[in-house]
């Protein structure tokens, strides 16, 4: 891909270097002033479109505000030689939905820039990790490891996301589950954000596969015994498991629903979704979640 060498607003050129800019969720109203200013003044603006997305209308509004934007996908970010070459002579802004250092991919890009002697500035943005935990009303201190529910690839599906949920729950920890964007896993385009029904199907497929293989790797380690117990427990509880589905968070169409996992297929579709799998709830948390119960 040839990246256009566009000037910043008013034809101004900032100091050469790379700027990782967090866009926050959903649209320009969630960007900081610093983010808008830096993006506007950059010589080149690249929108990273494979770890998270804005709607096309929100992206068009942003482009009207800050200037021409070029979309880049996984290959351009994970093999950033062209981007870094441009950043030696121009100010290159990489626009990342959410916070620009939420994904390891972007941390690696930051390190590669620094190793190449290229200035790398970070402008943080609102992350889904902080937004969702507060919005649904669960204690941020009680969240365990985060995971991503993935599409089945070629008929194969990973069980590790369900194992993360299981281990968190048996320790009394909630789980934030991001939902996959790419049915191909390639990160090269044609993104299709996973919908609630897809998430339900994926979790049930994971449970079936985990149940079939649950005793294959048992050994005497404490961790393996805990994993075995946690896996058995989550499989037994799955039909009665309540979840929180969060849709288009931070935008005008934001919605939150608290409902059984088995009813996810009746949820309305939207842009981007994530799931929260609660563990044991405090009294305050119970009251908070009841607000989102579907009638």
PDB file of C-alpha atoms in Angstrom:
ATOM      1  CA  UNK A   1       0.000   0.000   0.000  1.00  0.00           C
ATOM      2  CA  UNK A   2       1.287   3.479  -0.880  1.00  0.00           C
ATOM      3  CA  UNK A   3       0.603   5.901   1.936  1.00  0.00           C
ATOM      4  CA  UNK A   4      -0.279   9.409   0.797  1.00  0.00           C
ATOM      5  CA  UNK A   5       1.975  12.185   2.080  1.00  0.00           C
ATOM      6  CA  UNK A   6      -0.779  14.630   2.991  1.00  0.00           C
ATOM      7  CA  UNK A   7      -0.024  17.889   4.766  1.00  0.00           C
ATOM      8  CA  UNK A   8      -1.641  18.760   8.070  1.00  0.00           C
ATOM      9  CA  UNK A   9      -4.327  21.395   8.462  1.00  0.00           C
ATOM     10  CA  UNK A  10      -3.366  24.683   6.847  1.00  0.00           C
ATOM     11  CA  UNK A  11      -0.376  23.052   5.162  1.00  0.00           C
ATOM     12  CA  UNK A  12       1.595  23.042   8.413  1.00  0.00           C
ATOM     13  CA  UNK A  13       4.129  20.307   9.079  1.00  0.00           C
ATOM     14  CA  UNK A  14       4.838  19.050  12.595  1.00  0.00           C
ATOM     15  CA  UNK A  15       8.183  17.677  13.729  1.00  0.00           C
ATOM     16  CA  UNK A  16       8.955  14.349  12.080  1.00  0.00           C
ATOM     17  CA  UNK A  17       8.060  11.305  14.123  1.00  0.00           C
ATOM     18  CA  UNK A  18       5.312   8.865  14.984  1.00  0.00           C
ATOM     19  CA  UNK A  19       2.287   9.819  17.073  1.00  0.00           C
ATOM     20  CA  UNK A  20       0.048   7.064  18.422  1.00  0.00           C
ATOM     21  CA  UNK A  21      -3.313   8.720  19.020  1.00  0.00           C
ATOM     22  CA  UNK A  22      -6.135   7.155  20.999  1.00  0.00           C
ATOM     23  CA  UNK A  23      -9.487   7.966  19.421  1.00  0.00           C
ATOM     24  CA  UNK A  24     -11.608   6.611  22.241  1.00  0.00           C
ATOM     25  CA  UNK A  25     -14.832   4.775  21.372  1.00  0.00           C
ATOM     26  CA  UNK A  26     -17.587   5.483  18.847  1.00  0.00           C
ATOM     27  CA  UNK A  27     -16.867   8.981  17.554  1.00  0.00           C
ATOM     28  CA  UNK A  28     -15.115  12.326  17.661  1.00  0.00           C
ATOM     29  CA  UNK A  29     -17.021  13.482  20.749  1.00  0.00           C
ATOM     30  CA  UNK A  30     -14.963  11.012  22.799  1.00  0.00           C
ATOM     31  CA  UNK A  31     -11.588  12.297  21.582  1.00  0.00           C
ATOM     32  CA  UNK A  32      -9.506  14.603  23.746  1.00  0.00           C
ATOM     33  CA  UNK A  33      -8.562  18.079  22.546  1.00  0.00           C
ATOM     34  CA  UNK A  34      -4.943  16.965  22.432  1.00  0.00           C
ATOM     35  CA  UNK A  35      -5.857  14.054  20.164  1.00  0.00           C
ATOM     36  CA  UNK A  36      -7.842  16.219  17.748  1.00  0.00           C
ATOM     37  CA  UNK A  37      -5.111  18.854  17.639  1.00  0.00           C
ATOM     38  CA  UNK A  38      -2.296  16.379  17.010  1.00  0.00           C
ATOM     39  CA  UNK A  39      -4.263  14.498  14.359  1.00  0.00           C
ATOM     40  CA  UNK A  40      -5.158  17.734  12.588  1.00  0.00           C
ATOM     41  CA  UNK A  41      -1.567  18.957  12.478  1.00  0.00           C
ATOM     42  CA  UNK A  42       0.002  15.661  11.397  1.00  0.00           C
ATOM     43  CA  UNK A  43       1.375  15.383   7.870  1.00  0.00           C
ATOM     44  CA  UNK A  44       0.033  11.847   7.457  1.00  0.00           C
ATOM     45  CA  UNK A  45      -2.963  10.315   9.215  1.00  0.00           C
ATOM     46  CA  UNK A  46      -3.360   6.538   9.299  1.00  0.00           C
ATOM     47  CA  UNK A  47      -6.428   4.841  10.763  1.00  0.00           C
ATOM     48  CA  UNK A  48      -5.702   1.383  12.184  1.00  0.00           C
ATOM     49  CA  UNK A  49      -8.777  -0.642  11.254  1.00  0.00           C
ATOM     50  CA  UNK A  50      -8.190  -4.166  12.495  1.00  0.00           C
ATOM     51  CA  UNK A  51      -8.053  -4.167  16.319  1.00  0.00           C
ATOM     52  CA  UNK A  52     -11.199  -2.030  16.744  1.00  0.00           C
ATOM     53  CA  UNK A  53     -13.486   0.095  14.596  1.00  0.00           C
ATOM     54  CA  UNK A  54     -15.545   3.236  14.384  1.00  0.00           C
ATOM     55  CA  UNK A  55     -18.583   3.302  12.125  1.00  0.00           C
ATOM     56  CA  UNK A  56     -18.036   4.575   8.599  1.00  0.00           C
ATOM     57  CA  UNK A  57     -20.169   7.641   9.348  1.00  0.00           C
ATOM     58  CA  UNK A  58     -18.107   8.474  12.449  1.00  0.00           C
ATOM     59  CA  UNK A  59     -14.904   8.042  10.470  1.00  0.00           C
ATOM     60  CA  UNK A  60     -16.210  10.317   7.709  1.00  0.00           C
ATOM     61  CA  UNK A  61     -17.046  12.985  10.288  1.00  0.00           C
ATOM     62  CA  UNK A  62     -13.542  12.709  11.730  1.00  0.00           C
ATOM     63  CA  UNK A  63     -11.981  13.061   8.286  1.00  0.00           C
ATOM     64  CA  UNK A  64     -14.028  16.212   7.692  1.00  0.00           C
ATOM     65  CA  UNK A  65     -12.693  17.602  10.959  1.00  0.00           C
ATOM     66  CA  UNK A  66      -8.995  16.695  10.779  1.00  0.00           C
ATOM     67  CA  UNK A  67      -8.216  16.013   7.120  1.00  0.00           C
ATOM     68  CA  UNK A  68      -7.566  13.051   4.847  1.00  0.00           C
ATOM     69  CA  UNK A  69      -7.207   9.644   6.504  1.00  0.00           C
ATOM     70  CA  UNK A  70      -5.748   6.441   5.065  1.00  0.00           C
ATOM     71  CA  UNK A  71      -6.858   3.079   6.457  1.00  0.00           C
ATOM     72  CA  UNK A  72      -4.168   0.569   7.361  1.00  0.00           C
ATOM     73  CA  UNK A  73      -4.585  -3.048   8.390  1.00  0.00           C
ATOM     74  CA  UNK A  74      -2.583  -5.668  10.228  1.00  0.00           C
ATOM     75  CA  UNK A  75       0.292  -6.086   7.728  1.00  0.00           C
ATOM     76  CA  UNK A  76       1.097  -2.352   7.672  1.00  0.00           C
ATOM     77  CA  UNK A  77       1.158  -2.174  11.482  1.00  0.00           C
ATOM     78  CA  UNK A  78       2.928  -5.436  12.279  1.00  0.00           C
ATOM     79  CA  UNK A  79       5.463  -4.927   9.469  1.00  0.00           C
ATOM     80  CA  UNK A  80       5.788  -1.135   9.776  1.00  0.00           C
ATOM     81  CA  UNK A  81       8.892  -0.471   7.683  1.00  0.00           C
ATOM     82  CA  UNK A  82       7.067   1.913   5.328  1.00  0.00           C
ATOM     83  CA  UNK A  83       5.340   3.713   8.188  1.00  0.00           C
ATOM     84  CA  UNK A  84       8.607   4.157  10.073  1.00  0.00           C
ATOM     85  CA  UNK A  85      10.399   5.297   6.934  1.00  0.00           C
ATOM     86  CA  UNK A  86       7.808   8.038   6.464  1.00  0.00           C
ATOM     87  CA  UNK A  87       8.060   8.989  10.146  1.00  0.00           C
ATOM     88  CA  UNK A  88      11.741   9.815   9.705  1.00  0.00           C
ATOM     89  CA  UNK A  89      10.777  12.727   7.455  1.00  0.00           C
ATOM     90  CA  UNK A  90       7.141  13.504   8.285  1.00  0.00           C
ATOM     91  CA  UNK A  91       4.843  13.558  11.270  1.00  0.00           C
ATOM     92  CA  UNK A  92       2.819  10.351  11.028  1.00  0.00           C
ATOM     93  CA  UNK A  93      -0.268   9.941  13.208  1.00  0.00           C
ATOM     94  CA  UNK A  94      -1.569   6.421  13.746  1.00  0.00           C
ATOM     95  CA  UNK A  95      -5.188   6.718  14.860  1.00  0.00           C
ATOM     96  CA  UNK A  96      -6.233   3.845  17.115  1.00  0.00           C
ATOM     97  CA  UNK A  97      -9.762   3.259  18.405  1.00  0.00           C
ATOM     98  CA  UNK A  98      -9.760   3.289  22.208  1.00  0.00           C
ATOM     99  CA  UNK A  99      -6.337   3.690  23.801  1.00  0.00           C
ATOM    100  CA  UNK A 100      -3.291   3.389  21.524  1.00  0.00           C
ATOM    101  CA  UNK A 101      -1.368   1.108  23.881  1.00  0.00           C
ATOM    102  CA  UNK A 102      -4.192  -1.272  24.766  1.00  0.00           C
ATOM    103  CA  UNK A 103      -2.948  -3.854  22.248  1.00  0.00           C
ATOM    104  CA  UNK A 104       0.518  -5.409  22.347  1.00  0.00           C
ATOM    105  CA  UNK A 105       0.771  -4.728  18.603  1.00  0.00           C
ATOM    106  CA  UNK A 106       0.952  -0.997  19.246  1.00  0.00           C
ATOM    107  CA  UNK A 107       3.419  -1.345  22.115  1.00  0.00           C
ATOM    108  CA  UNK A 108       5.659  -3.292  19.740  1.00  0.00           C
ATOM    109  CA  UNK A 109       5.299  -0.520  17.156  1.00  0.00           C
ATOM    110  CA  UNK A 110       6.306   2.047  19.779  1.00  0.00           C
ATOM    111  CA  UNK A 111       9.398   0.006  20.651  1.00  0.00           C
ATOM    112  CA  UNK A 112      10.364  -0.428  16.991  1.00  0.00           C
ATOM    113  CA  UNK A 113      10.103   3.321  16.448  1.00  0.00           C
ATOM    114  CA  UNK A 114      12.296   4.024  19.452  1.00  0.00           C
ATOM    115  CA  UNK A 115      14.860   1.438  18.338  1.00  0.00           C
ATOM    116  CA  UNK A 116      14.965   3.145  14.925  1.00  0.00           C
ATOM    117  CA  UNK A 117      15.671   6.493  16.584  1.00  0.00           C
ATOM    118  CA  UNK A 118      12.241   7.882  15.680  1.00  0.00           C
ATOM    119  CA  UNK A 119      10.424  10.095  18.151  1.00  0.00           C
ATOM    120  CA  UNK A 120       7.224   8.385  19.266  1.00  0.00           C
ATOM    121  CA  UNK A 121       4.580  10.391  21.096  1.00  0.00           C
ATOM    122  CA  UNK A 122       1.576   8.815  22.809  1.00  0.00           C
ATOM    123  CA  UNK A 123      -1.794  10.516  23.245  1.00  0.00           C
ATOM    124  CA  UNK A 124      -4.016   8.270  25.311  1.00  0.00           C
ATOM    125  CA  UNK A 125      -7.720   7.763  24.738  1.00  0.00           C
ATOM    126  CA  UNK A 126     -10.709   6.294  26.550  1.00  0.00           C
ATOM    127  CA  UNK A 127     -10.374   2.516  26.594  1.00  0.00           C
ATOM    128  CA  UNK A 128     -13.229   0.020  26.533  1.00  0.00           C
ATOM    129  CA  UNK A 129     -11.544  -1.666  29.496  1.00  0.00           C
ATOM    130  CA  UNK A 130     -12.194   1.278  31.786  1.00  0.00           C
ATOM    131  CA  UNK A 131     -15.440   2.388  30.178  1.00  0.00           C
ATOM    132  CA  UNK A 132     -17.332  -0.892  30.431  1.00  0.00           C
ATOM    133  CA  UNK A 133     -16.410  -1.860  33.977  1.00  0.00           C
ATOM    134  CA  UNK A 134     -17.740   1.418  35.331  1.00  0.00           C
ATOM    135  CA  UNK A 135     -20.749   1.644  33.030  1.00  0.00           C
ATOM    136  CA  UNK A 136     -22.212  -1.735  33.969  1.00  0.00           C
ATOM    137  CA  UNK A 137     -21.738  -1.104  37.693  1.00  0.00           C
ATOM    138  CA  UNK A 138     -19.285  -3.844  38.671  1.00  0.00           C
ATOM    139  CA  UNK A 139     -16.281  -3.277  40.916  1.00  0.00           C
ATOM    140  CA  UNK A 140     -13.154  -2.668  38.868  1.00  0.00           C
ATOM    141  CA  UNK A 141     -11.137  -4.404  41.593  1.00  0.00           C
ATOM    142  CA  UNK A 142     -12.961  -7.679  40.964  1.00  0.00           C
ATOM    143  CA  UNK A 143     -12.067  -8.166  37.306  1.00  0.00           C
ATOM    144  CA  UNK A 144      -9.673 -10.914  36.347  1.00  0.00           C
ATOM    145  CA  UNK A 145      -7.835 -11.563  33.125  1.00  0.00           C
ATOM    146  CA  UNK A 146      -9.448 -10.154  29.978  1.00  0.00           C
ATOM    147  CA  UNK A 147     -10.058 -12.343  26.931  1.00  0.00           C
ATOM    148  CA  UNK A 148     -11.356 -12.206  23.352  1.00  0.00           C
ATOM    149  CA  UNK A 149     -14.052 -14.480  21.951  1.00  0.00           C
ATOM    150  CA  UNK A 150     -12.909 -15.545  18.508  1.00  0.00           C
ATOM    151  CA  UNK A 151     -14.745 -16.804  15.469  1.00  0.00           C
ATOM    152  CA  UNK A 152     -14.192 -20.443  14.525  1.00  0.00           C
ATOM    153  CA  UNK A 153     -11.462 -20.520  11.891  1.00  0.00           C
ATOM    154  CA  UNK A 154     -11.938 -23.260   9.317  1.00  0.00           C
ATOM    155  CA  UNK A 155     -14.097 -25.255  11.709  1.00  0.00           C
ATOM    156  CA  UNK A 156     -11.535 -24.996  14.533  1.00  0.00           C
ATOM    157  CA  UNK A 157     -12.279 -23.014  17.674  1.00  0.00           C
ATOM    158  CA  UNK A 158     -10.047 -22.133  20.615  1.00  0.00           C
ATOM    159  CA  UNK A 159     -11.240 -23.093  24.104  1.00  0.00           C
ATOM    160  CA  UNK A 160      -8.835 -20.734  25.880  1.00  0.00           C
ATOM    161  CA  UNK A 161     -11.363 -17.848  26.165  1.00  0.00           C
ATOM    162  CA  UNK A 162     -13.813 -20.081  28.046  1.00  0.00           C
ATOM    163  CA  UNK A 163     -10.978 -21.401  30.212  1.00  0.00           C
ATOM    164  CA  UNK A 164     -10.078 -17.806  31.147  1.00  0.00           C
ATOM    165  CA  UNK A 165     -13.713 -17.146  32.094  1.00  0.00           C
ATOM    166  CA  UNK A 166     -13.818 -20.372  34.114  1.00  0.00           C
ATOM    167  CA  UNK A 167     -10.621 -19.613  36.044  1.00  0.00           C
ATOM    168  CA  UNK A 168     -11.767 -16.072  36.773  1.00  0.00           C
ATOM    169  CA  UNK A 169     -15.183 -17.191  38.026  1.00  0.00           C
ATOM    170  CA  UNK A 170     -13.869 -19.886  40.334  1.00  0.00           C
ATOM    171  CA  UNK A 171     -11.702 -17.189  41.939  1.00  0.00           C
ATOM    172  CA  UNK A 172     -14.641 -14.795  42.269  1.00  0.00           C
ATOM    173  CA  UNK A 173     -13.480 -12.541  39.438  1.00  0.00           C
ATOM    174  CA  UNK A 174     -15.536 -10.987  36.649  1.00  0.00           C
ATOM    175  CA  UNK A 175     -14.395 -11.284  33.018  1.00  0.00           C
ATOM    176  CA  UNK A 176     -14.428  -8.714  30.230  1.00  0.00           C
ATOM    177  CA  UNK A 177     -14.693 -10.474  26.870  1.00  0.00           C
ATOM    178  CA  UNK A 178     -13.963  -8.520  23.728  1.00  0.00           C
ATOM    179  CA  UNK A 179     -15.578  -9.892  20.576  1.00  0.00           C
ATOM    180  CA  UNK A 180     -13.731 -10.776  17.399  1.00  0.00           C
ATOM    181  CA  UNK A 181     -13.870  -8.485  14.363  1.00  0.00           C
ATOM    182  CA  UNK A 182     -12.456 -10.734  11.685  1.00  0.00           C
ATOM    183  CA  UNK A 183     -13.910 -14.121  10.672  1.00  0.00           C
ATOM    184  CA  UNK A 184     -10.750 -14.846   8.660  1.00  0.00           C
ATOM    185  CA  UNK A 185      -8.226 -14.022  11.387  1.00  0.00           C
ATOM    186  CA  UNK A 186      -5.998 -12.372   8.777  1.00  0.00           C
ATOM    187  CA  UNK A 187      -6.602  -8.739   9.737  1.00  0.00           C
ATOM    188  CA  UNK A 188      -6.430  -7.590   6.129  1.00  0.00           C
ATOM    189  CA  UNK A 189      -9.951  -6.239   5.583  1.00  0.00           C
ATOM    190  CA  UNK A 190     -13.627  -7.146   5.315  1.00  0.00           C
ATOM    191  CA  UNK A 191     -14.099  -6.822   9.057  1.00  0.00           C
ATOM    192  CA  UNK A 192     -17.334  -8.265  10.426  1.00  0.00           C
ATOM    193  CA  UNK A 193     -17.765  -7.510  14.135  1.00  0.00           C
ATOM    194  CA  UNK A 194     -19.066 -10.513  16.059  1.00  0.00           C
ATOM    195  CA  UNK A 195     -22.718 -10.129  17.041  1.00  0.00           C
ATOM    196  CA  UNK A 196     -24.390 -11.403  20.252  1.00  0.00           C
ATOM    197  CA  UNK A 197     -25.755 -14.522  18.550  1.00  0.00           C
ATOM    198  CA  UNK A 198     -22.275 -15.275  17.176  1.00  0.00           C
ATOM    199  CA  UNK A 199     -20.850 -14.940  20.691  1.00  0.00           C
ATOM    200  CA  UNK A 200     -23.432 -17.360  22.092  1.00  0.00           C
ATOM    201  CA  UNK A 201     -22.656 -19.873  19.355  1.00  0.00           C
ATOM    202  CA  UNK A 202     -18.910 -19.525  19.929  1.00  0.00           C
ATOM    203  CA  UNK A 203     -19.176 -20.040  23.699  1.00  0.00           C
ATOM    204  CA  UNK A 204     -21.358 -23.121  23.309  1.00  0.00           C
ATOM    205  CA  UNK A 205     -18.927 -24.568  20.755  1.00  0.00           C
ATOM    206  CA  UNK A 206     -16.036 -23.901  23.133  1.00  0.00           C
ATOM    207  CA  UNK A 207     -17.901 -25.631  25.943  1.00  0.00           C
ATOM    208  CA  UNK A 208     -18.572 -28.714  23.810  1.00  0.00           C
ATOM    209  CA  UNK A 209     -14.934 -28.955  22.760  1.00  0.00           C
ATOM    210  CA  UNK A 210     -13.696 -28.350  26.308  1.00  0.00           C
ATOM    211  CA  UNK A 211     -16.035 -31.005  27.698  1.00  0.00           C
ATOM    212  CA  UNK A 212     -14.751 -33.540  25.173  1.00  0.00           C
ATOM    213  CA  UNK A 213     -11.108 -32.878  26.082  1.00  0.00           C
ATOM    214  CA  UNK A 214     -11.346 -31.868  29.718  1.00  0.00           C
ATOM    215  CA  UNK A 215      -9.394 -34.801  31.164  1.00  0.00           C
ATOM    216  CA  UNK A 216      -6.674 -35.049  28.527  1.00  0.00           C
ATOM    217  CA  UNK A 217      -4.015 -32.902  30.201  1.00  0.00           C
ATOM    218  CA  UNK A 218      -4.620 -33.448  33.900  1.00  0.00           C
ATOM    219  CA  UNK A 219      -1.486 -33.674  36.026  1.00  0.00           C
ATOM    220  CA  UNK A 220      -0.692 -33.122  39.670  1.00  0.00           C
ATOM    221  CA  UNK A 221       0.023 -29.384  39.536  1.00  0.00           C
ATOM    222  CA  UNK A 222      -2.222 -27.092  41.553  1.00  0.00           C
ATOM    223  CA  UNK A 223      -2.922 -24.974  38.479  1.00  0.00           C
ATOM    224  CA  UNK A 224      -4.025 -27.956  36.400  1.00  0.00           C
ATOM    225  CA  UNK A 225      -6.301 -29.175  39.178  1.00  0.00           C
ATOM    226  CA  UNK A 226      -7.811 -25.692  39.460  1.00  0.00           C
ATOM    227  CA  UNK A 227      -8.295 -25.540  35.682  1.00  0.00           C
ATOM    228  CA  UNK A 228      -9.980 -28.948  35.746  1.00  0.00           C
ATOM    229  CA  UNK A 229     -12.338 -27.919  38.541  1.00  0.00           C
ATOM    230  CA  UNK A 230     -13.063 -24.547  36.924  1.00  0.00           C
ATOM    231  CA  UNK A 231     -13.772 -26.120  33.530  1.00  0.00           C
ATOM    232  CA  UNK A 232     -16.162 -28.661  35.002  1.00  0.00           C
ATOM    233  CA  UNK A 233     -17.960 -25.922  36.906  1.00  0.00           C
ATOM    234  CA  UNK A 234     -18.390 -23.543  33.946  1.00  0.00           C
ATOM    235  CA  UNK A 235     -19.690 -26.333  31.716  1.00  0.00           C
ATOM    236  CA  UNK A 236     -22.243 -27.343  34.360  1.00  0.00           C
ATOM    237  CA  UNK A 237     -23.364 -23.737  34.893  1.00  0.00           C
ATOM    238  CA  UNK A 238     -23.470 -22.606  31.273  1.00  0.00           C
ATOM    239  CA  UNK A 239     -27.223 -22.981  30.734  1.00  0.00           C
ATOM    240  CA  UNK A 240     -27.909 -20.808  33.788  1.00  0.00           C
ATOM    241  CA  UNK A 241     -25.084 -18.317  33.258  1.00  0.00           C
ATOM    242  CA  UNK A 242     -26.071 -14.636  33.233  1.00  0.00           C
ATOM    243  CA  UNK A 243     -24.028 -12.207  31.156  1.00  0.00           C
ATOM    244  CA  UNK A 244     -23.910  -8.498  30.337  1.00  0.00           C
ATOM    245  CA  UNK A 245     -23.858  -7.522  26.669  1.00  0.00           C
ATOM    246  CA  UNK A 246     -22.557  -4.010  25.992  1.00  0.00           C
ATOM    247  CA  UNK A 247     -23.178  -2.477  22.582  1.00  0.00           C
ATOM    248  CA  UNK A 248     -21.645   0.598  20.917  1.00  0.00           C
ATOM    249  CA  UNK A 249     -20.320   1.904  24.215  1.00  0.00           C
ATOM    250  CA  UNK A 250     -19.633   5.614  24.399  1.00  0.00           C
ATOM    251  CA  UNK A 251     -21.940   6.424  21.493  1.00  0.00           C
ATOM    252  CA  UNK A 252     -25.465   7.772  21.253  1.00  0.00           C
ATOM    253  CA  UNK A 253     -26.792   4.259  20.589  1.00  0.00           C
ATOM    254  CA  UNK A 254     -25.021   2.713  23.586  1.00  0.00           C
ATOM    255  CA  UNK A 255     -26.970  -0.109  25.208  1.00  0.00           C
ATOM    256  CA  UNK A 256     -26.399  -2.542  28.081  1.00  0.00           C
ATOM    257  CA  UNK A 257     -28.418  -5.706  28.736  1.00  0.00           C
ATOM    258  CA  UNK A 258     -28.186  -8.239  31.569  1.00  0.00           C
ATOM    259  CA  UNK A 259     -29.637 -11.573  30.530  1.00  0.00           C
ATOM    260  CA  UNK A 260     -29.001 -15.315  30.389  1.00  0.00           C
ATOM    261  CA  UNK A 261     -26.318 -16.482  27.981  1.00  0.00           C
ATOM    262  CA  UNK A 262     -28.909 -18.725  26.304  1.00  0.00           C
ATOM    263  CA  UNK A 263     -30.900 -15.603  25.313  1.00  0.00           C
ATOM    264  CA  UNK A 264     -28.058 -13.715  23.624  1.00  0.00           C
ATOM    265  CA  UNK A 265     -29.427 -14.632  20.211  1.00  0.00           C
ATOM    266  CA  UNK A 266     -32.468 -12.394  20.773  1.00  0.00           C
ATOM    267  CA  UNK A 267     -30.351  -9.276  21.364  1.00  0.00           C
ATOM    268  CA  UNK A 268     -30.405  -6.554  18.756  1.00  0.00           C
ATOM    269  CA  UNK A 269     -27.419  -6.316  16.474  1.00  0.00           C
ATOM    270  CA  UNK A 270     -25.201  -3.249  16.489  1.00  0.00           C
ATOM    271  CA  UNK A 271     -21.711  -2.067  15.660  1.00  0.00           C
ATOM    272  CA  UNK A 272     -19.249  -3.242  18.306  1.00  0.00           C
ATOM    273  CA  UNK A 273     -20.134  -5.430  21.262  1.00  0.00           C
ATOM    274  CA  UNK A 274     -18.372  -6.824  24.292  1.00  0.00           C
ATOM    275  CA  UNK A 275     -19.472  -9.233  27.007  1.00  0.00           C
ATOM    276  CA  UNK A 276     -19.022  -9.130  30.751  1.00  0.00           C
ATOM    277  CA  UNK A 277     -19.274 -12.459  32.564  1.00  0.00           C
ATOM    278  CA  UNK A 278     -19.988 -11.687  36.230  1.00  0.00           C
ATOM    279  CA  UNK A 279     -18.749 -13.844  39.079  1.00  0.00           C
ATOM    280  CA  UNK A 280     -20.185 -13.681  42.597  1.00  0.00           C
ATOM    281  CA  UNK A 281     -21.906 -10.323  43.047  1.00  0.00           C
ATOM    282  CA  UNK A 282     -21.968  -7.990  46.013  1.00  0.00           C
ATOM    283  CA  UNK A 283     -25.289  -6.447  47.029  1.00  0.00           C
ATOM    284  CA  UNK A 284     -24.410  -3.187  45.284  1.00  0.00           C
ATOM    285  CA  UNK A 285     -23.324  -5.019  42.136  1.00  0.00           C
ATOM    286  CA  UNK A 286     -26.576  -6.995  42.082  1.00  0.00           C
ATOM    287  CA  UNK A 287     -28.598  -3.783  42.262  1.00  0.00           C
ATOM    288  CA  UNK A 288     -26.456  -2.241  39.540  1.00  0.00           C
ATOM    289  CA  UNK A 289     -26.959  -5.145  37.138  1.00  0.00           C
ATOM    290  CA  UNK A 290     -30.710  -5.400  37.692  1.00  0.00           C
ATOM    291  CA  UNK A 291     -30.992  -2.030  35.930  1.00  0.00           C
ATOM    292  CA  UNK A 292     -29.968  -3.720  32.691  1.00  0.00           C
ATOM    293  CA  UNK A 293     -32.356  -6.677  32.888  1.00  0.00           C
ATOM    294  CA  UNK A 294     -34.282  -7.173  29.649  1.00  0.00           C
ATOM    295  CA  UNK A 295     -38.034  -7.140  30.174  1.00  0.00           C
TER     296      UNK A 295
END
